[in-house]
PDB file of C-alpha atoms in Angstrom:
ATOM      1  CA  MET A   1     101.509 121.235  90.182  1.00 42.00           C
ATOM      2  CA  VAL A   2     101.837 122.466  93.743  1.00 50.00           C
ATOM      3  CA  LEU A   3     104.273 120.523  95.909  1.00 48.00           C
ATOM      4  CA  TYR A   4     103.981 120.127  99.643  1.00 48.00           C
ATOM      5  CA  SER A   5     106.849 122.357 100.832  1.00 49.00           C
ATOM      6  CA  SER A   6     108.830 119.702 102.718  1.00 48.00           C
ATOM      7  CA  LEU A   7     109.012 117.652  99.510  1.00 44.00           C
ATOM      8  CA  LEU A   8     111.426 120.110  98.007  1.00 41.00           C
ATOM      9  CA  SER A   9     114.248 118.924 100.265  1.00 39.00           C
ATOM     10  CA  LEU A  10     113.560 115.190 100.170  1.00 38.00           C
ATOM     11  CA  SER A  11     115.812 112.733  98.418  1.00 37.00           C
ATOM     12  CA  PRO A  12     114.329 110.392  95.780  1.00 41.00           C
ATOM     13  CA  ASP A  13     114.658 107.574  98.333  1.00 45.00           C
ATOM     14  CA  ASN A  14     112.374 109.285 100.842  1.00 45.00           C
ATOM     15  CA  ASN A  15     108.718 109.745  99.939  1.00 50.00           C
ATOM     16  CA  ASN A  16     107.220 109.961 103.423  1.00 56.00           C
ATOM     17  CA  GLU A  17     105.313 113.104 102.458  1.00 57.00           C
ATOM     18  CA  ASP A  18     103.670 111.634  99.356  1.00 59.00           C
ATOM     19  CA  PHE A  19     101.409 114.612  98.727  1.00 65.00           C
ATOM     20  CA  ARG A  20     100.820 116.848  95.706  1.00 69.00           C
ATOM     21  CA  GLY A  21      98.145 119.237  94.525  1.00 71.00           C
ATOM     22  CA  VAL A  22      97.101 120.190  91.022  1.00 71.00           C
ATOM     23  CA  ARG A  23      95.686 123.640  90.381  1.00 70.00           C
ATOM     24  CA  LEU A  24      93.171 123.573  87.526  1.00 72.00           C
ATOM     25  CA  PRO A  25      92.720 126.630  85.290  1.00 76.00           C
ATOM     26  CA  GLY A  26      88.964 126.747  85.917  1.00 78.00           C
ATOM     27  CA  ASN A  27      85.963 124.990  87.370  1.00 80.00           C
ATOM     28  CA  THR A  28      85.078 121.429  86.438  1.00 80.00           C
ATOM     29  CA  ARG A  29      81.626 120.017  85.883  1.00 83.00           C
ATOM     30  CA  PRO A  30      80.596 116.643  87.299  1.00 81.00           C
ATOM     31  CA  SER A  31      80.203 113.965  84.632  1.00 84.00           C
ATOM     32  CA  GLY A  32      80.449 110.226  84.237  1.00 80.00           C
ATOM     33  CA  TYR A  33      84.220 110.647  84.577  1.00 75.00           C
ATOM     34  CA  ILE A  34      84.464 113.411  87.173  1.00 75.00           C
ATOM     35  CA  SER A  35      82.684 113.652  90.494  1.00 79.00           C
ATOM     36  CA  PRO A  36      83.337 115.868  93.482  1.00 79.00           C
ATOM     37  CA  VAL A  37      84.499 114.536  96.805  1.00 86.00           C
ATOM     38  CA  ARG A  38      84.514 116.408 100.088  1.00 91.00           C
ATOM     39  CA  LEU A  39      87.637 117.195 102.002  1.00 91.00           C
ATOM     40  CA  PRO A  40      87.516 116.419 105.714  1.00 93.00           C
ATOM     41  CA  SER A  41      86.614 119.302 107.975  1.00 90.00           C
ATOM     42  CA  ARG A  42      88.896 120.366 110.788  1.00 87.00           C
ATOM     43  CA  SER A  43      86.435 118.734 113.185  1.00 87.00           C
ATOM     44  CA  PHE A  44      86.988 115.343 111.522  1.00 86.00           C
ATOM     45  CA  THR A  45      89.079 113.737 114.250  1.00 80.00           C
ATOM     46  CA  SER A  46      88.390 110.013 113.846  1.00 83.00           C
ATOM     47  CA  ASP A  47      91.453 107.882 113.217  1.00 88.00           C
ATOM     48  CA  LEU A  48      89.002 105.610 111.311  1.00 95.00           C
ATOM     49  CA  THR A  49      90.315 102.371 112.840  1.00 97.00           C
ATOM     50  CA  GLY A  50      87.748  99.677 112.113  1.00 97.00           C
ATOM     51  CA  GLU A  51      85.851 101.812 109.584  1.00 96.00           C
ATOM     52  CA  ARG A  52      85.117 100.718 106.006  1.00 97.00           C
ATOM     53  CA  THR A  53      86.635 102.914 103.322  1.00 98.00           C
ATOM     54  CA  ARG A  54      86.763 102.782  99.536  1.00 97.00           C
ATOM     55  CA  VAL A  55      89.852 103.127  97.375  1.00 97.00           C
ATOM     56  CA  SER A  56      89.697 103.554  93.624  1.00 95.00           C
ATOM     57  CA  GLY A  57      92.300 103.570  90.911  1.00 94.00           C
ATOM     58  CA  TRP A  58      93.476 102.692  87.443  1.00 94.00           C
ATOM     59  CA  GLY A  59      96.457 100.623  88.589  1.00 95.00           C
ATOM     60  CA  LYS A  60      97.408  97.040  87.924  1.00 95.00           C
ATOM     61  CA  THR A  61      94.762  94.512  88.941  1.00 93.00           C
ATOM     62  CA  SER A  62      97.240  91.813  89.996  1.00 93.00           C
ATOM     63  CA  ASP A  63     100.922  91.238  90.635  1.00 92.00           C
ATOM     64  CA  SER A  64     101.175  89.456  87.280  1.00 94.00           C
ATOM     65  CA  SER A  65      99.558  92.279  85.251  1.00 93.00           C
ATOM     66  CA  SER A  66     101.943  93.919  82.834  1.00 93.00           C
ATOM     67  CA  THR A  67      99.826  97.043  82.329  1.00 95.00           C
ATOM     68  CA  VAL A  68      97.487  99.251  84.302  1.00 95.00           C
ATOM     69  CA  SER A  69      93.727  98.838  84.036  1.00 94.00           C
ATOM     70  CA  SER A  70      91.695 100.446  81.258  1.00 94.00           C
ATOM     71  CA  THR A  71      88.754 100.765  83.659  1.00 93.00           C
ATOM     72  CA  LEU A  72      88.441 102.470  87.012  1.00 92.00           C
ATOM     73  CA  ASN A  73      88.348  99.870  89.785  1.00 95.00           C
ATOM     74  CA  TYR A  74      87.496 100.146  93.450  1.00 94.00           C
ATOM     75  CA  VAL A  75      87.536  98.006  96.567  1.00 97.00           C
ATOM     76  CA  ASP A  76      86.161  98.527 100.059  1.00 97.00           C
ATOM     77  CA  LEU A  77      88.804  98.072 102.761  1.00 98.00           C
ATOM     78  CA  THR A  78      88.813  98.320 106.557  1.00 98.00           C
ATOM     79  CA  VAL A  79      91.160 100.764 108.288  1.00 98.00           C
ATOM     80  CA  ILE A  80      93.636  99.239 110.748  1.00 98.00           C
ATOM     81  CA  SER A  81      95.506 101.009 113.538  1.00 98.00           C
ATOM     82  CA  ASN A  82      98.827 102.660 112.802  1.00 97.00           C
ATOM     83  CA  THR A  83     100.357 100.372 115.439  1.00 98.00           C
ATOM     84  CA  GLU A  84      99.228  97.297 113.519  1.00 98.00           C
ATOM     85  CA  CYS A  85     100.469  98.804 110.254  1.00 98.00           C
ATOM     86  CA  ALA A  86     103.845  99.666 111.827  1.00 98.00           C
ATOM     87  CA  ASN A  87     104.258  95.977 112.689  1.00 98.00           C
ATOM     88  CA  THR A  88     104.755  95.500 108.943  1.00 97.00           C
ATOM     89  CA  TYR A  89     106.381  98.768 107.834  1.00 97.00           C
ATOM     90  CA  GLY A  90     108.135 100.082 110.939  1.00 97.00           C
ATOM     91  CA  ASN A  91     108.718 103.758 111.665  1.00 95.00           C
ATOM     92  CA  ILE A  92     107.651 104.971 108.217  1.00 93.00           C
ATOM     93  CA  ILE A  93     104.108 104.738 109.627  1.00 96.00           C
ATOM     94  CA  THR A  94     103.566 108.058 111.379  1.00 93.00           C
ATOM     95  CA  LEU A  95     100.492 110.091 112.295  1.00 93.00           C
ATOM     96  CA  THR A  96     100.434 111.367 108.689  1.00 92.00           C
ATOM     97  CA  LYS A  97      99.529 107.865 107.452  1.00 95.00           C
ATOM     98  CA  VAL A  98      96.375 105.757 107.511  1.00 97.00           C
ATOM     99  CA  CYS A  99      96.464 102.050 106.628  1.00 98.00           C
ATOM    100  CA  THR A 100      93.975  99.416 105.549  1.00 98.00           C
ATOM    101  CA  GLU A 101      93.925  95.667 105.657  1.00 98.00           C
ATOM    102  CA  THR A 102      94.021  93.932 102.272  1.00 97.00           C
ATOM    103  CA  PRO A 103      92.041  90.683 102.519  1.00 94.00           C
ATOM    104  CA  ASN A 104      91.936  88.096  99.733  1.00 92.00           C
ATOM    105  CA  GLY A 105      94.573  89.898  97.676  1.00 88.00           C
ATOM    106  CA  GLN A 106      92.384  92.978  97.267  1.00 94.00           C
ATOM    107  CA  SER A 107      94.582  96.032  97.562  1.00 95.00           C
ATOM    108  CA  THR A 108      96.088  99.000  95.836  1.00 96.00           C
ATOM    109  CA  CYS A 109      98.760  98.203  93.263  1.00 95.00           C
ATOM    110  CA  ASN A 110     101.262  99.849  90.931  1.00 94.00           C
ATOM    111  CA  GLY A 111      99.559 102.721  89.129  1.00 94.00           C
ATOM    112  CA  ASP A 112      97.075 103.493  91.917  1.00 94.00           C
ATOM    113  CA  SER A 113      99.349 105.997  93.683  1.00 91.00           C
ATOM    114  CA  GLY A 114      97.709 109.365  94.165  1.00 90.00           C
ATOM    115  CA  GLY A 115      94.215 107.902  94.070  1.00 93.00           C
ATOM    116  CA  PRO A 116      91.586 108.598  96.722  1.00 95.00           C
ATOM    117  CA  LEU A 117      90.715 106.694  99.878  1.00 97.00           C
ATOM    118  CA  THR A 118      87.187 107.792 100.733  1.00 97.00           C
ATOM    119  CA  TYR A 119      84.884 107.380 103.692  1.00 96.00           C
ATOM    120  CA  LEU A 120      81.098 107.298 103.325  1.00 94.00           C
ATOM    121  CA  GLU A 121      79.627 109.805 105.773  1.00 93.00           C
ATOM    122  CA  SER A 122      76.226 109.364 107.446  1.00 92.00           C
ATOM    123  CA  ASP A 123      74.726 111.896 104.999  1.00 93.00           C
ATOM    124  CA  GLY A 124      75.586 109.619 102.051  1.00 92.00           C
ATOM    125  CA  ARG A 125      78.457 111.749 100.738  1.00 91.00           C
ATOM    126  CA  TYR A 126      82.056 110.634 100.403  1.00 93.00           C
ATOM    127  CA  THR A 127      84.937 112.396 102.139  1.00 95.00           C
ATOM    128  CA  GLU A 128      88.505 111.900 100.925  1.00 96.00           C
ATOM    129  CA  VAL A 129      90.469 110.766 103.971  1.00 97.00           C
ATOM    130  CA  GLY A 130      93.571 109.361 102.291  1.00 96.00           C
ATOM    131  CA  ILE A 131      95.717 109.358  99.179  1.00 94.00           C
ATOM    132  CA  VAL A 132      97.255 106.102  97.935  1.00 95.00           C
ATOM    133  CA  SER A 133     100.885 106.155  99.045  1.00 93.00           C
ATOM    134  CA  PHE A 134     102.452 102.688  99.065  1.00 94.00           C
ATOM    135  CA  GLY A 135     102.037  98.968  99.583  1.00 93.00           C
ATOM    136  CA  SER A 136     104.330  96.055 100.176  1.00 93.00           C
ATOM    137  CA  SER A 137     107.316  95.615  97.882  1.00 92.00           C
ATOM    138  CA  ALA A 138     106.553  91.871  98.096  1.00 93.00           C
ATOM    139  CA  GLY A 139     103.507  92.453  95.894  1.00 92.00           C
ATOM    140  CA  CYS A 140      99.977  93.781  95.820  1.00 92.00           C
ATOM    141  CA  GLN A 141      98.259  90.481  96.499  1.00 94.00           C
ATOM    142  CA  ARG A 142     100.327  89.325  99.488  1.00 94.00           C
ATOM    143  CA  GLY A 143      97.937  90.520 102.187  1.00 95.00           C
ATOM    144  CA  TYR A 144     100.183  93.212 103.641  1.00 97.00           C
ATOM    145  CA  PRO A 145      98.590  96.548 104.607  1.00 98.00           C
ATOM    146  CA  ALA A 146      98.112  99.358 102.106  1.00 97.00           C
ATOM    147  CA  ALA A 147      99.318 102.785 103.264  1.00 97.00           C
ATOM    148  CA  PHE A 148      97.784 106.160 102.482  1.00 96.00           C
ATOM    149  CA  THR A 149      98.703 109.770 103.200  1.00 93.00           C
ATOM    150  CA  ARG A 150      96.213 111.069 105.794  1.00 94.00           C
ATOM    151  CA  VAL A 151      94.452 114.106 104.301  1.00 94.00           C
ATOM    152  CA  THR A 152      93.674 115.685 107.691  1.00 94.00           C
ATOM    153  CA  SER A 153      97.421 116.048 108.264  1.00 91.00           C
ATOM    154  CA  TYR A 154      97.595 118.527 105.381  1.00 89.00           C
ATOM    155  CA  LEU A 155      94.497 120.683 105.866  1.00 91.00           C
ATOM    156  CA  ASP A 156      96.584 123.800 106.611  1.00 89.00           C
ATOM    157  CA  TRP A 157      98.570 123.271 103.402  1.00 84.00           C
ATOM    158  CA  ILE A 158      95.409 122.636 101.359  1.00 86.00           C
ATOM    159  CA  GLU A 159      93.755 125.757 102.739  1.00 87.00           C
ATOM    160  CA  SER A 160      96.764 128.011 102.173  1.00 85.00           C
ATOM    161  CA  ASN A 161      97.300 126.761  98.605  1.00 79.00           C
ATOM    162  CA  THR A 162      93.672 126.697  97.470  1.00 80.00           C
ATOM    163  CA  GLY A 163      92.023 129.442  99.472  1.00 82.00           C
ATOM    164  CA  ILE A 164      89.296 126.964 100.433  1.00 82.00           C
ATOM    165  CA  ALA A 165      88.272 127.442 104.064  1.00 84.00           C
ATOM    166  CA  LEU A 166      88.199 124.053 105.752  1.00 84.00           C
TER     167      LEU A 166
END
């Protein structure tokens, strides 16, 4: 596992930089369980406010669930402004975060952390724009925003640790 360098000095109480990378020993082949997703290019400058995105994960499907899901689930959510998100979470919402609304109790939940937030590009391919970071401690189905680590904030780190030119 490759840690984002500023994580090394953080206390367990501070997970603002909720970002990790896993280096695989070789190439993977797409299958029914694995599919590639694009990383955003350096020219991807949209803050995505108002755009529909898709989050997927194996986490709990409700606040009352005692275990994570045995199937991969997804939900389409609309991105809200960081200002609107900060109205709920305060100064933990920085430019390195992207948030979505969570209507009708549809949100990320315990066990979804690290999962992808993707955006469907005009060419029909998905780009990973966020990584599930956190939601409200009041519960997954309360209607509070879901917060994600903004992938574009870490393109330099991704490039230097993978050798992939972005």
